[in-house]
JSON list of N, CA, C and O in Angstrom, two decimals:
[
{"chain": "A", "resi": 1, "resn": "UNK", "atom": "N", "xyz": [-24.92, 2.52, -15.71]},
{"chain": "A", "resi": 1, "resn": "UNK", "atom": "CA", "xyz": [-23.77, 1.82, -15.19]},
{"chain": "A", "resi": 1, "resn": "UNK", "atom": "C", "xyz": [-22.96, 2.82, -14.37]},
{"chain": "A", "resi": 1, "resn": "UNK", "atom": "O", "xyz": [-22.57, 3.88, -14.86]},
{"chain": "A", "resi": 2, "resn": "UNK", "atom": "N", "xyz": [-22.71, 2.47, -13.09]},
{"chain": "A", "resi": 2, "resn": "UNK", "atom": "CA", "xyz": [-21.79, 3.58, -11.89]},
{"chain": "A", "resi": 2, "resn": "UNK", "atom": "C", "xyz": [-20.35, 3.00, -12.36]},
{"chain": "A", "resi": 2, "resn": "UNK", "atom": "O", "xyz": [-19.39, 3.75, -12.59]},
{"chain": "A", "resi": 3, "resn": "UNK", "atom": "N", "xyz": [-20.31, 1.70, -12.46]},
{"chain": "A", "resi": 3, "resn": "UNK", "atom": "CA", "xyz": [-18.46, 0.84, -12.35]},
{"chain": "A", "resi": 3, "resn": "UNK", "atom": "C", "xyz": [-18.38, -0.09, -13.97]},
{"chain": "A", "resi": 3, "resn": "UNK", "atom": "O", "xyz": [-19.30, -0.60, -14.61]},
{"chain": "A", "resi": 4, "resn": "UNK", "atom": "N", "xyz": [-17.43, -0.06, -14.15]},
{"chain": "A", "resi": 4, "resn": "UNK", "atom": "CA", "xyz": [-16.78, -0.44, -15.19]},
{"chain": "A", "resi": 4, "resn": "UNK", "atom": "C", "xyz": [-15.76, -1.42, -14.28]},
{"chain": "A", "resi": 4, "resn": "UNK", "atom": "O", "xyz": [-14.86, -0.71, -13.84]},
{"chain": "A", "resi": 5, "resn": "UNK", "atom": "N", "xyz": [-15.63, -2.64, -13.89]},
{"chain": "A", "resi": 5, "resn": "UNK", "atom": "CA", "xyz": [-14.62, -3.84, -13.96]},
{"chain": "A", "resi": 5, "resn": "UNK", "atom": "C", "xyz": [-13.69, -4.23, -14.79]},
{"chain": "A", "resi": 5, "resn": "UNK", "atom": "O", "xyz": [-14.57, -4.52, -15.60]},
{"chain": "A", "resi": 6, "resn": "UNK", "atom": "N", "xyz": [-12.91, -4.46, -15.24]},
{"chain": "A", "resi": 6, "resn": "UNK", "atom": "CA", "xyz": [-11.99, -5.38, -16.13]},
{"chain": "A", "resi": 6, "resn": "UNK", "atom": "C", "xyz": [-10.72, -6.07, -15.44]},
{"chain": "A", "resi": 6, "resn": "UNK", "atom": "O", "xyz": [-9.69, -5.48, -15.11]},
{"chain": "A", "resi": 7, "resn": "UNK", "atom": "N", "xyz": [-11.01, -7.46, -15.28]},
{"chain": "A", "resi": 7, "resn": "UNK", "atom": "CA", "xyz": [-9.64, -7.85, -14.86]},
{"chain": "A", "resi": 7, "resn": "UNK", "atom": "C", "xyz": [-8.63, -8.21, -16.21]},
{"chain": "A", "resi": 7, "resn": "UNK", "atom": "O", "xyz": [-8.97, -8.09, -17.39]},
{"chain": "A", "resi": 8, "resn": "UNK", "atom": "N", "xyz": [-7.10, -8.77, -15.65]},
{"chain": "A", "resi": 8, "resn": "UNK", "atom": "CA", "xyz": [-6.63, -9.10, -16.54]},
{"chain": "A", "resi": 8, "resn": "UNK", "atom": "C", "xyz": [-6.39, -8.61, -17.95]},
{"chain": "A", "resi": 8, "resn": "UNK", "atom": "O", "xyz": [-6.18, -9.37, -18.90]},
{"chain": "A", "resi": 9, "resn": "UNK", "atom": "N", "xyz": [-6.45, -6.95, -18.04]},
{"chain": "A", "resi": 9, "resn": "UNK", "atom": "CA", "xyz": [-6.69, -6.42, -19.37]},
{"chain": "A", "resi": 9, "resn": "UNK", "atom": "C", "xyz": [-5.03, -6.49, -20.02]},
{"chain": "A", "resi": 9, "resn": "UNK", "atom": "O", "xyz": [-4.60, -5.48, -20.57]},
{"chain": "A", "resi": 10, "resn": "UNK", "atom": "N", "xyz": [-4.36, -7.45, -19.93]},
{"chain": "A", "resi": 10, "resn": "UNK", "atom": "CA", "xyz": [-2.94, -7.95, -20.38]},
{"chain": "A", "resi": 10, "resn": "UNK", "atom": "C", "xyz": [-3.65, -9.03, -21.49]},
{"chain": "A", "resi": 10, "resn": "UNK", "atom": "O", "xyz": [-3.01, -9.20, -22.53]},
{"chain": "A", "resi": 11, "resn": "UNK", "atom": "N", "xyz": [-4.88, -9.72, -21.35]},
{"chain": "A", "resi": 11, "resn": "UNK", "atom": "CA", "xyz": [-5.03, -10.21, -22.24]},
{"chain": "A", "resi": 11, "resn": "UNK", "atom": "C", "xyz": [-5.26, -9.72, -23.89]},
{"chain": "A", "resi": 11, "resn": "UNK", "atom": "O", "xyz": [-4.92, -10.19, -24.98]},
{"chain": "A", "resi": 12, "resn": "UNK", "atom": "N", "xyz": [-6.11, -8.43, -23.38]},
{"chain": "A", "resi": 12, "resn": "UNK", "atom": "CA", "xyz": [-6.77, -7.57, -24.84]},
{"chain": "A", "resi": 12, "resn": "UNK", "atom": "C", "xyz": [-5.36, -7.28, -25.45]},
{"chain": "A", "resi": 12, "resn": "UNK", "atom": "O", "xyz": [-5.36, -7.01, -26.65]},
{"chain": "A", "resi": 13, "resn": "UNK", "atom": "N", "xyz": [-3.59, -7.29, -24.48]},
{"chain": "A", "resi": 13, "resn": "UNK", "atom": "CA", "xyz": [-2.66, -6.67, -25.73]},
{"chain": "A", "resi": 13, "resn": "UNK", "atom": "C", "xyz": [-3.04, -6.47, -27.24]},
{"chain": "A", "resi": 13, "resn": "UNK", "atom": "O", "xyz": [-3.25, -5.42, -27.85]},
{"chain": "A", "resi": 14, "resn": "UNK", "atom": "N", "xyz": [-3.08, -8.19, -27.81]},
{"chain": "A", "resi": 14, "resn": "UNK", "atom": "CA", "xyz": [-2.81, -8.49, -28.92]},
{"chain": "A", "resi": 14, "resn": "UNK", "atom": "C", "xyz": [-3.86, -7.94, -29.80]},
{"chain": "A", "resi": 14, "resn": "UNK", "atom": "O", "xyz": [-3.75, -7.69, -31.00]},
{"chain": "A", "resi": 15, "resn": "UNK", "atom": "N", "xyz": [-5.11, -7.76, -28.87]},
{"chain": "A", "resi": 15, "resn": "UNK", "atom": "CA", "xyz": [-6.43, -7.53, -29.68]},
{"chain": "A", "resi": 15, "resn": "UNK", "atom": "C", "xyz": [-6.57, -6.21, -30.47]},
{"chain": "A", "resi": 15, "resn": "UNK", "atom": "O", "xyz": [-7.48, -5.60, -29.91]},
{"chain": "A", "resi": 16, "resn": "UNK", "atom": "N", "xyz": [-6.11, -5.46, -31.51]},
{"chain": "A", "resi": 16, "resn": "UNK", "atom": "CA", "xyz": [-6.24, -4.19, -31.98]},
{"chain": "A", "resi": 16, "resn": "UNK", "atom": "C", "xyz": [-7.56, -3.54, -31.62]},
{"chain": "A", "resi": 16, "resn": "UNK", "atom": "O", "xyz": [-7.55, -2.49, -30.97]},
{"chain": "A", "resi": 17, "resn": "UNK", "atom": "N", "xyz": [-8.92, -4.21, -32.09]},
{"chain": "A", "resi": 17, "resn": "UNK", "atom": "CA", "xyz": [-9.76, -4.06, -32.50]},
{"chain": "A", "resi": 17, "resn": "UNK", "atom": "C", "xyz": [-10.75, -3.49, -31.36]},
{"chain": "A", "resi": 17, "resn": "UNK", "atom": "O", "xyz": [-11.44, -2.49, -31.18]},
{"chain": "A", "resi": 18, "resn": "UNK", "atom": "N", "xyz": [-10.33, -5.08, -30.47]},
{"chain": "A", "resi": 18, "resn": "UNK", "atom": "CA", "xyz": [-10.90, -4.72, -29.13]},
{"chain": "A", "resi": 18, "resn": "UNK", "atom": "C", "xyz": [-10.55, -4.12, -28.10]},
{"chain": "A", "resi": 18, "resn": "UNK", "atom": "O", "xyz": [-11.35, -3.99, -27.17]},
{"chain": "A", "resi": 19, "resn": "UNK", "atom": "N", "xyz": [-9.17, -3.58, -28.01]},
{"chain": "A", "resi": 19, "resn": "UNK", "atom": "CA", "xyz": [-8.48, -2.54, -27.56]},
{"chain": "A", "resi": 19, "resn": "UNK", "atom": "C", "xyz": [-9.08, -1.08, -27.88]},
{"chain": "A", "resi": 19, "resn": "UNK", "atom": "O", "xyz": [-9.11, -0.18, -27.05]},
{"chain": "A", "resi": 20, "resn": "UNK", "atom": "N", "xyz": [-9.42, -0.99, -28.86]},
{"chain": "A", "resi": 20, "resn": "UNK", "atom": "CA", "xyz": [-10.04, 0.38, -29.39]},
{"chain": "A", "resi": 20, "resn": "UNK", "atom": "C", "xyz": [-11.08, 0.32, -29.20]},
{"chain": "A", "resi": 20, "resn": "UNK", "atom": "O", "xyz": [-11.64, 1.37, -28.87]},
{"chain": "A", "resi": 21, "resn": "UNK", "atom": "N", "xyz": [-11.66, -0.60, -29.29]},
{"chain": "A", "resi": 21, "resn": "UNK", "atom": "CA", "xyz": [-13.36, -0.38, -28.70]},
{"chain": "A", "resi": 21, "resn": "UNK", "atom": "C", "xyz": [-13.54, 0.01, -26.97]},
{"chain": "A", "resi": 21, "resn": "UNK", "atom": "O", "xyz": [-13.83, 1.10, -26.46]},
{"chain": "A", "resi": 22, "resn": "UNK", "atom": "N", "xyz": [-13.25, -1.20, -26.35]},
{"chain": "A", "resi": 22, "resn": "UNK", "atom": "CA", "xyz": [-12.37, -1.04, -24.76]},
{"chain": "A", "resi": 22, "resn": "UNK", "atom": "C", "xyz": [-12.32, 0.58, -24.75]},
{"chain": "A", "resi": 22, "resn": "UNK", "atom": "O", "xyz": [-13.23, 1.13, -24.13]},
{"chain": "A", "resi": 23, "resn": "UNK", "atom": "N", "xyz": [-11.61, 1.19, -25.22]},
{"chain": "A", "resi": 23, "resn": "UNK", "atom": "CA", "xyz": [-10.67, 3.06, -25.20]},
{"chain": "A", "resi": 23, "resn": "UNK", "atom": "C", "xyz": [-11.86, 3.91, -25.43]},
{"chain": "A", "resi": 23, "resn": "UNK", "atom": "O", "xyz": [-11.98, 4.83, -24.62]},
{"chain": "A", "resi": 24, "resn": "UNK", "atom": "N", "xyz": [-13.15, 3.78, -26.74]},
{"chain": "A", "resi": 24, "resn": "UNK", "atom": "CA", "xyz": [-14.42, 4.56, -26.75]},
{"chain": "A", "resi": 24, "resn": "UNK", "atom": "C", "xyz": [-14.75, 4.23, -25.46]},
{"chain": "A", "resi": 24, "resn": "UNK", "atom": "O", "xyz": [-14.81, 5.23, -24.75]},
{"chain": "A", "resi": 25, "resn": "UNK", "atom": "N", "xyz": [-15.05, 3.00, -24.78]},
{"chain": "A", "resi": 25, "resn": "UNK", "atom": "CA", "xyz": [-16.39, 2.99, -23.77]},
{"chain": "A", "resi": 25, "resn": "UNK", "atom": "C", "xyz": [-15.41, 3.20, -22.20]},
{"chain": "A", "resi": 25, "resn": "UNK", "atom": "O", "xyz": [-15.75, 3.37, -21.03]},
{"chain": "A", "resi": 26, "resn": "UNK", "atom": "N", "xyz": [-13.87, 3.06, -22.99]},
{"chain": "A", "resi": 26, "resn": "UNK", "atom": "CA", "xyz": [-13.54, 3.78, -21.37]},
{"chain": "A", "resi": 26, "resn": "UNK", "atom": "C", "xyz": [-13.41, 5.26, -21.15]},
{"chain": "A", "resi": 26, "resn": "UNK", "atom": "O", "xyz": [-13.23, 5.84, -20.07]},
{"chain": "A", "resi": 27, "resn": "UNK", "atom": "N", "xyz": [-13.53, 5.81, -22.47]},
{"chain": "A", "resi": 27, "resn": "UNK", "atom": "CA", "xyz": [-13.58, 7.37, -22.30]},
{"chain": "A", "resi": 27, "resn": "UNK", "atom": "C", "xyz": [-14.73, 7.87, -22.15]},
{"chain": "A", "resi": 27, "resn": "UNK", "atom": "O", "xyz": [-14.78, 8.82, -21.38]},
{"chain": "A", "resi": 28, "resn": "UNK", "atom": "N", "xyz": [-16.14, 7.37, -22.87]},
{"chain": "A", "resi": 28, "resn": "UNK", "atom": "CA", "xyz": [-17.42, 7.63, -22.84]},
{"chain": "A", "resi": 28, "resn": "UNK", "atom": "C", "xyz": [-17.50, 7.86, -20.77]},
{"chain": "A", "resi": 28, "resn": "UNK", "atom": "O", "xyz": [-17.62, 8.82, -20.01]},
{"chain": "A", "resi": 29, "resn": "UNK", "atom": "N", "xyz": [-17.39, 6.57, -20.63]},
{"chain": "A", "resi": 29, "resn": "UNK", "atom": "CA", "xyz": [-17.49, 6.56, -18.91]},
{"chain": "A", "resi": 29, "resn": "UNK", "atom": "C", "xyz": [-16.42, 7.64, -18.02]},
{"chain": "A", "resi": 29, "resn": "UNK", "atom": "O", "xyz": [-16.72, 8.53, -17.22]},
{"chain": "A", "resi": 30, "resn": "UNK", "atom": "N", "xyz": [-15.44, 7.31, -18.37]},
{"chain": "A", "resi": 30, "resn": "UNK", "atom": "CA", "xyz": [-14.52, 8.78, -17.85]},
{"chain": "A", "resi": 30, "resn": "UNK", "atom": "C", "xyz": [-15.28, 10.07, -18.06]},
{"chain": "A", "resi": 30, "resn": "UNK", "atom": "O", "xyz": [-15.46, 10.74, -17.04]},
{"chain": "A", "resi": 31, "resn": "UNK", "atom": "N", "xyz": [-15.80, 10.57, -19.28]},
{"chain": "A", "resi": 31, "resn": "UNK", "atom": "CA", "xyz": [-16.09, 11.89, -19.34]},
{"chain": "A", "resi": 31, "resn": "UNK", "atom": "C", "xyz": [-17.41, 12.02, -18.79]},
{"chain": "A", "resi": 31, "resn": "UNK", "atom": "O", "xyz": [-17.92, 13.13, -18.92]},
{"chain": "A", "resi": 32, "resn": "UNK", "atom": "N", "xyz": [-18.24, 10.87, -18.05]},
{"chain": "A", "resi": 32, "resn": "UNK", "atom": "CA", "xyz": [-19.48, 10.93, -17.83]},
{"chain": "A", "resi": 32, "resn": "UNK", "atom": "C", "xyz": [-19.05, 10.51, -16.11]},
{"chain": "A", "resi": 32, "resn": "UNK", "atom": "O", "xyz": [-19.93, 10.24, -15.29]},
{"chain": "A", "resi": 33, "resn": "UNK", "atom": "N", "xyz": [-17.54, 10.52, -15.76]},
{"chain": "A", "resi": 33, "resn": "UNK", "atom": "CA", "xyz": [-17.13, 10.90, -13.98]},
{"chain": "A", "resi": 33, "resn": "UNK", "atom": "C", "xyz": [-18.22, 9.73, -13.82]},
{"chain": "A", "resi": 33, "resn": "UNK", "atom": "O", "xyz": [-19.34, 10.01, -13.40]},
{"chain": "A", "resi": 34, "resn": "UNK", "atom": "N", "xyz": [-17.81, 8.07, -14.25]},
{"chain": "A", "resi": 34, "resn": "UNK", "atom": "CA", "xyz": [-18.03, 7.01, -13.93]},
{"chain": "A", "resi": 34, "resn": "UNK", "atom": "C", "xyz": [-16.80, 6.14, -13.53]},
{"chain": "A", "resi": 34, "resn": "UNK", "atom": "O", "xyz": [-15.76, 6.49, -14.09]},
{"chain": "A", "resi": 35, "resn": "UNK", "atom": "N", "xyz": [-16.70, 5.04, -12.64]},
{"chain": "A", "resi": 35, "resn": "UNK", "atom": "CA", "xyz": [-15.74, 4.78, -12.29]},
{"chain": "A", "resi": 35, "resn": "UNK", "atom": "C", "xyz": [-14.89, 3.51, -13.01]},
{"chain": "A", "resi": 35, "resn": "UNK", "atom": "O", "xyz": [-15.69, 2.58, -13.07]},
{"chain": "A", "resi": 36, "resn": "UNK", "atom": "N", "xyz": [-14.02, 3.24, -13.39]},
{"chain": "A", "resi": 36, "resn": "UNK", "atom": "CA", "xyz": [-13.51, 2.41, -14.19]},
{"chain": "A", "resi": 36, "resn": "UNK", "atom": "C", "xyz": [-12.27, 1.47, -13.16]},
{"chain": "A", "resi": 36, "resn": "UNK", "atom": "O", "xyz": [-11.32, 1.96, -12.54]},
{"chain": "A", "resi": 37, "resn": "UNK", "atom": "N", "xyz": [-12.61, 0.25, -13.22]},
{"chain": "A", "resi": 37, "resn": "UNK", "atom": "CA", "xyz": [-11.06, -0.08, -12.28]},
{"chain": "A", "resi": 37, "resn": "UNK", "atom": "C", "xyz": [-10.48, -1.67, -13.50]},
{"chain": "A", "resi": 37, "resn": "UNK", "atom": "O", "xyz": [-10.92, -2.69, -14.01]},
{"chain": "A", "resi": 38, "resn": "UNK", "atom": "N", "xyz": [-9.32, -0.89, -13.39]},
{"chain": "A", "resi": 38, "resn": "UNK", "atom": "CA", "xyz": [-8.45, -2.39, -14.14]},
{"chain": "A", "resi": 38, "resn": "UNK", "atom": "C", "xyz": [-7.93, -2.96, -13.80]},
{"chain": "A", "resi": 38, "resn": "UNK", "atom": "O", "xyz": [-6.96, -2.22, -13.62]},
{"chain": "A", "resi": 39, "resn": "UNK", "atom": "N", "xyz": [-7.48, -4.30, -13.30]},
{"chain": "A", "resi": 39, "resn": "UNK", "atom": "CA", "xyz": [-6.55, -5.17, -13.08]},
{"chain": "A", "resi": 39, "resn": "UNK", "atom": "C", "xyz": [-5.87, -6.03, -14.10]},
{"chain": "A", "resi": 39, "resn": "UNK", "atom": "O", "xyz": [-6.44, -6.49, -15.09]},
{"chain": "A", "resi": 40, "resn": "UNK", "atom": "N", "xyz": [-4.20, -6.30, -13.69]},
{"chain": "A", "resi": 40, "resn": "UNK", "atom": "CA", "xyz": [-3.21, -6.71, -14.78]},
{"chain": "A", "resi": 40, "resn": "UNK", "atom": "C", "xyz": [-2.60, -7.63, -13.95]},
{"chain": "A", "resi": 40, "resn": "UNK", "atom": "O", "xyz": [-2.53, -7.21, -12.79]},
{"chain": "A", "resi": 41, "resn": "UNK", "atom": "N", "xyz": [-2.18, -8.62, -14.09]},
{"chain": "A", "resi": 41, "resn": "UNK", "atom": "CA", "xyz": [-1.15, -9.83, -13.44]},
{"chain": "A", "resi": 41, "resn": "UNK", "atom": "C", "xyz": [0.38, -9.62, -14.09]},
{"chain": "A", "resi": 41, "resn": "UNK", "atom": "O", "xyz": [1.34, -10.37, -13.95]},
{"chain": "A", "resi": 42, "resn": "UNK", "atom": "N", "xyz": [0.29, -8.09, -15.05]},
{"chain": "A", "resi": 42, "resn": "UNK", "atom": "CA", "xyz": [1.65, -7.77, -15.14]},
{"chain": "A", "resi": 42, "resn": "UNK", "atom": "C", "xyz": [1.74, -6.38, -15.46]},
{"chain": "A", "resi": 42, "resn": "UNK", "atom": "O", "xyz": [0.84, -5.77, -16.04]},
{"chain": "A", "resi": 43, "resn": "UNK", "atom": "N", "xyz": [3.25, -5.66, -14.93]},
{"chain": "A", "resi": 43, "resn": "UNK", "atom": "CA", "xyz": [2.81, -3.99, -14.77]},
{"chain": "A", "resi": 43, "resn": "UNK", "atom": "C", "xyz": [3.07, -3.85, -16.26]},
{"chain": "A", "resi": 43, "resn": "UNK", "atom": "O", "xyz": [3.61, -4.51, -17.14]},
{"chain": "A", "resi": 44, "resn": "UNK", "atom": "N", "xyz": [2.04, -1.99, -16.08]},
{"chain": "A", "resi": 44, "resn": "UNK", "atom": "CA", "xyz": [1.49, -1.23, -17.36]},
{"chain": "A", "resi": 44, "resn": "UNK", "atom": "C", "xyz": [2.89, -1.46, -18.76]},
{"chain": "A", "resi": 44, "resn": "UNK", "atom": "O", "xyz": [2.70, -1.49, -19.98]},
{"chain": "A", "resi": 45, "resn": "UNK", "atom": "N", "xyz": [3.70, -1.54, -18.32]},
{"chain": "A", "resi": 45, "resn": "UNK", "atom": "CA", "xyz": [5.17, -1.71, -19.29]},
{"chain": "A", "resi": 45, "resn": "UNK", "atom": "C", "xyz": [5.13, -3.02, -19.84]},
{"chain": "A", "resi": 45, "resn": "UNK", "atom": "O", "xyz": [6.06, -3.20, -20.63]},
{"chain": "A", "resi": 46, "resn": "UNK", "atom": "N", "xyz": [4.46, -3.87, -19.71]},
{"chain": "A", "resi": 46, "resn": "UNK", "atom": "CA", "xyz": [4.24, -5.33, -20.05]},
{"chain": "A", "resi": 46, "resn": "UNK", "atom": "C", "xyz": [3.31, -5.93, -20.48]},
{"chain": "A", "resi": 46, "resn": "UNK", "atom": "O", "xyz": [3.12, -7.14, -20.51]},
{"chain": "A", "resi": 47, "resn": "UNK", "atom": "N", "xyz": [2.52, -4.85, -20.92]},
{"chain": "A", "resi": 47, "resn": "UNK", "atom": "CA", "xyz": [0.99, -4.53, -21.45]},
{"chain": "A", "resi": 47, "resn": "UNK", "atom": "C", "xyz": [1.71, -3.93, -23.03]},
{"chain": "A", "resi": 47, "resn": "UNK", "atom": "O", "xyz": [1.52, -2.75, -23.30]},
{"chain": "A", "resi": 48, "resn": "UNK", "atom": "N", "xyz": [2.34, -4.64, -23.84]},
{"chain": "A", "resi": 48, "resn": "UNK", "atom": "CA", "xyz": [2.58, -4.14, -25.39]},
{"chain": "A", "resi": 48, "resn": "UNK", "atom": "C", "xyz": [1.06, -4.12, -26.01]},
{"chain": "A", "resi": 48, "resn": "UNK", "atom": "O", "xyz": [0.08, -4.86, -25.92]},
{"chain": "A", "resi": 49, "resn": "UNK", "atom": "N", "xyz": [1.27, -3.25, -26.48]},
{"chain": "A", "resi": 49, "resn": "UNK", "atom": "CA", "xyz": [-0.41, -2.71, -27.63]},
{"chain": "A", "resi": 49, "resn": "UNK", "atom": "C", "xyz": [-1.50, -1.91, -26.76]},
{"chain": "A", "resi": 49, "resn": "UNK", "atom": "O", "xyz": [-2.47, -1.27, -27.19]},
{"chain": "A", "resi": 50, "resn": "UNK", "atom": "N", "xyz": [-1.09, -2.09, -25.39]},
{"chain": "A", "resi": 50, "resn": "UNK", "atom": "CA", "xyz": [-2.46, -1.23, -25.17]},
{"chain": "A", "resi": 50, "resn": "UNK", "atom": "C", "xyz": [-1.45, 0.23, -24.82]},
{"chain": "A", "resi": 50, "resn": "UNK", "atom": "O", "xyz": [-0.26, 0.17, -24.52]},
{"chain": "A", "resi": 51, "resn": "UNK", "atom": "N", "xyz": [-2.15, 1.34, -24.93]},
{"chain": "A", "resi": 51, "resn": "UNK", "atom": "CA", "xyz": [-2.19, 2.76, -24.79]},
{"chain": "A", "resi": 51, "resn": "UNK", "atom": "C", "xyz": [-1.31, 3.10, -23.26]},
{"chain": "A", "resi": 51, "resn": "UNK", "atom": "O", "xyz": [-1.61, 2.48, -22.25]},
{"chain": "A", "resi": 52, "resn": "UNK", "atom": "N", "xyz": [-0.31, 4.06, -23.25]},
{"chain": "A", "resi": 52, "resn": "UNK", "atom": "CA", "xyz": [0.51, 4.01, -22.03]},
{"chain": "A", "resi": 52, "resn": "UNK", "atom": "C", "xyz": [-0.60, 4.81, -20.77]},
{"chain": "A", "resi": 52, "resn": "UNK", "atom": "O", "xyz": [-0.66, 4.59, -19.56]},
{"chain": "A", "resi": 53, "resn": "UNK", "atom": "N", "xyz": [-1.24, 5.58, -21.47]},
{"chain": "A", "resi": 53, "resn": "UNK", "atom": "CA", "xyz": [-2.62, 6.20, -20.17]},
{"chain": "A", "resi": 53, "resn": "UNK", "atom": "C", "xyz": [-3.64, 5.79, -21.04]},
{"chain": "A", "resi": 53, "resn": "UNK", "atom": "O", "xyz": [-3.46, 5.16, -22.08]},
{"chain": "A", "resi": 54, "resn": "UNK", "atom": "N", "xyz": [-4.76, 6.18, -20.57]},
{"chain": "A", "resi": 54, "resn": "UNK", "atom": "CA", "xyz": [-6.00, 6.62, -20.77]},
{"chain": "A", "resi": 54, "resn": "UNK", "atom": "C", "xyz": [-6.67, 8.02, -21.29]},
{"chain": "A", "resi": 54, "resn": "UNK", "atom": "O", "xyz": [-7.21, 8.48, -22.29]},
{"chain": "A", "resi": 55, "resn": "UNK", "atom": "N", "xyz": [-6.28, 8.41, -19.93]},
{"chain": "A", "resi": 55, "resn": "UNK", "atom": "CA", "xyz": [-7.63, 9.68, -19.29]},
{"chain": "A", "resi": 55, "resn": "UNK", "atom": "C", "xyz": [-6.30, 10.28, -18.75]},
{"chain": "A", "resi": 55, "resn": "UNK", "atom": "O", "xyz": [-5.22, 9.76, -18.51]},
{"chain": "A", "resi": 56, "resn": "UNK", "atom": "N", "xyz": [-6.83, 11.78, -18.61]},
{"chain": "A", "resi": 56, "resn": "UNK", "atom": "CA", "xyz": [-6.13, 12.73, -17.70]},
{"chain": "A", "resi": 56, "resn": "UNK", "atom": "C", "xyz": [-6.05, 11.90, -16.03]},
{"chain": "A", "resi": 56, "resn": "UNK", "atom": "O", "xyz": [-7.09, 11.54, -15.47]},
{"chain": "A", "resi": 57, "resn": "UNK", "atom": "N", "xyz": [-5.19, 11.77, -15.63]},
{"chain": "A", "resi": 57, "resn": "UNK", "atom": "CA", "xyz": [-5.30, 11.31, -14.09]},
{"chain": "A", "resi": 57, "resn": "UNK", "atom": "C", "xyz": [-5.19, 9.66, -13.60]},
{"chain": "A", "resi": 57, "resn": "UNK", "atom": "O", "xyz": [-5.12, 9.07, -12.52]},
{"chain": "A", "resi": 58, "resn": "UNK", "atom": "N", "xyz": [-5.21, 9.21, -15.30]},
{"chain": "A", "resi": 58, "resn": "UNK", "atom": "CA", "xyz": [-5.17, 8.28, -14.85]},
{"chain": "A", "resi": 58, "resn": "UNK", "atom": "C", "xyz": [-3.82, 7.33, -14.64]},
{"chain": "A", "resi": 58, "resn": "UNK", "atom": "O", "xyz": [-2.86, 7.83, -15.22]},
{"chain": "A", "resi": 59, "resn": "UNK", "atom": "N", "xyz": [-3.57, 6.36, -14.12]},
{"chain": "A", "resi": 59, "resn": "UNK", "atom": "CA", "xyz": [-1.95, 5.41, -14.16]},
{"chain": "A", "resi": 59, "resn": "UNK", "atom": "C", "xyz": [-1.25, 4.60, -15.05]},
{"chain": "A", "resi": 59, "resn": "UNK", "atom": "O", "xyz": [-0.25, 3.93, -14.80]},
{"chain": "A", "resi": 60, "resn": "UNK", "atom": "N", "xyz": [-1.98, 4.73, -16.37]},
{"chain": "A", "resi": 60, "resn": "UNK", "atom": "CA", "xyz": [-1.86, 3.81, -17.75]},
{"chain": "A", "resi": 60, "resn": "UNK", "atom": "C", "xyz": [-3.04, 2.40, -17.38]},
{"chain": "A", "resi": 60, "resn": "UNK", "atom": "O", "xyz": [-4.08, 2.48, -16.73]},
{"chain": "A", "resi": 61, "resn": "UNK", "atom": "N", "xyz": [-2.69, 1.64, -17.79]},
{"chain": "A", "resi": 61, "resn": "UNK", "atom": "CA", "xyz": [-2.97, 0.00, -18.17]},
{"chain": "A", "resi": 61, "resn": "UNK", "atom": "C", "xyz": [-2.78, -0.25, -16.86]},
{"chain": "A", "resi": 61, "resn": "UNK", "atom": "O", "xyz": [-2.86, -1.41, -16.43]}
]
């Protein structure tokens, strides 16, 4: 896999479970300098439960 997609990741807020799973396979791909892109229909501050960054470099949620 070169790209990682996710739109809408405002939905996973509520999801604990799948939020943390989401965070292994987005770091697995980060540390393997694969590309990850997210889209939100609301900014990173309006995203309650998910993580304020990621990765070194990256813009949060």
């Amino acid at each position: 896999m070169d790209i990682l997609l996710l739109d809408d990741i405002q939905f996973l807020a509520d999801k604990e479970r799948t939020v943390e799973e989401f965070f292994h396979t987005f770091n697995t791909l980060y540390n393997n300098n694969k590309q990850v892109v997210i889209t939100s229909d609301l900014p990173p501050s309006s995203c309650q439960g998910l993580r304020s960054g990621f990765a070194p470099g990256s813009n949060g949620a």
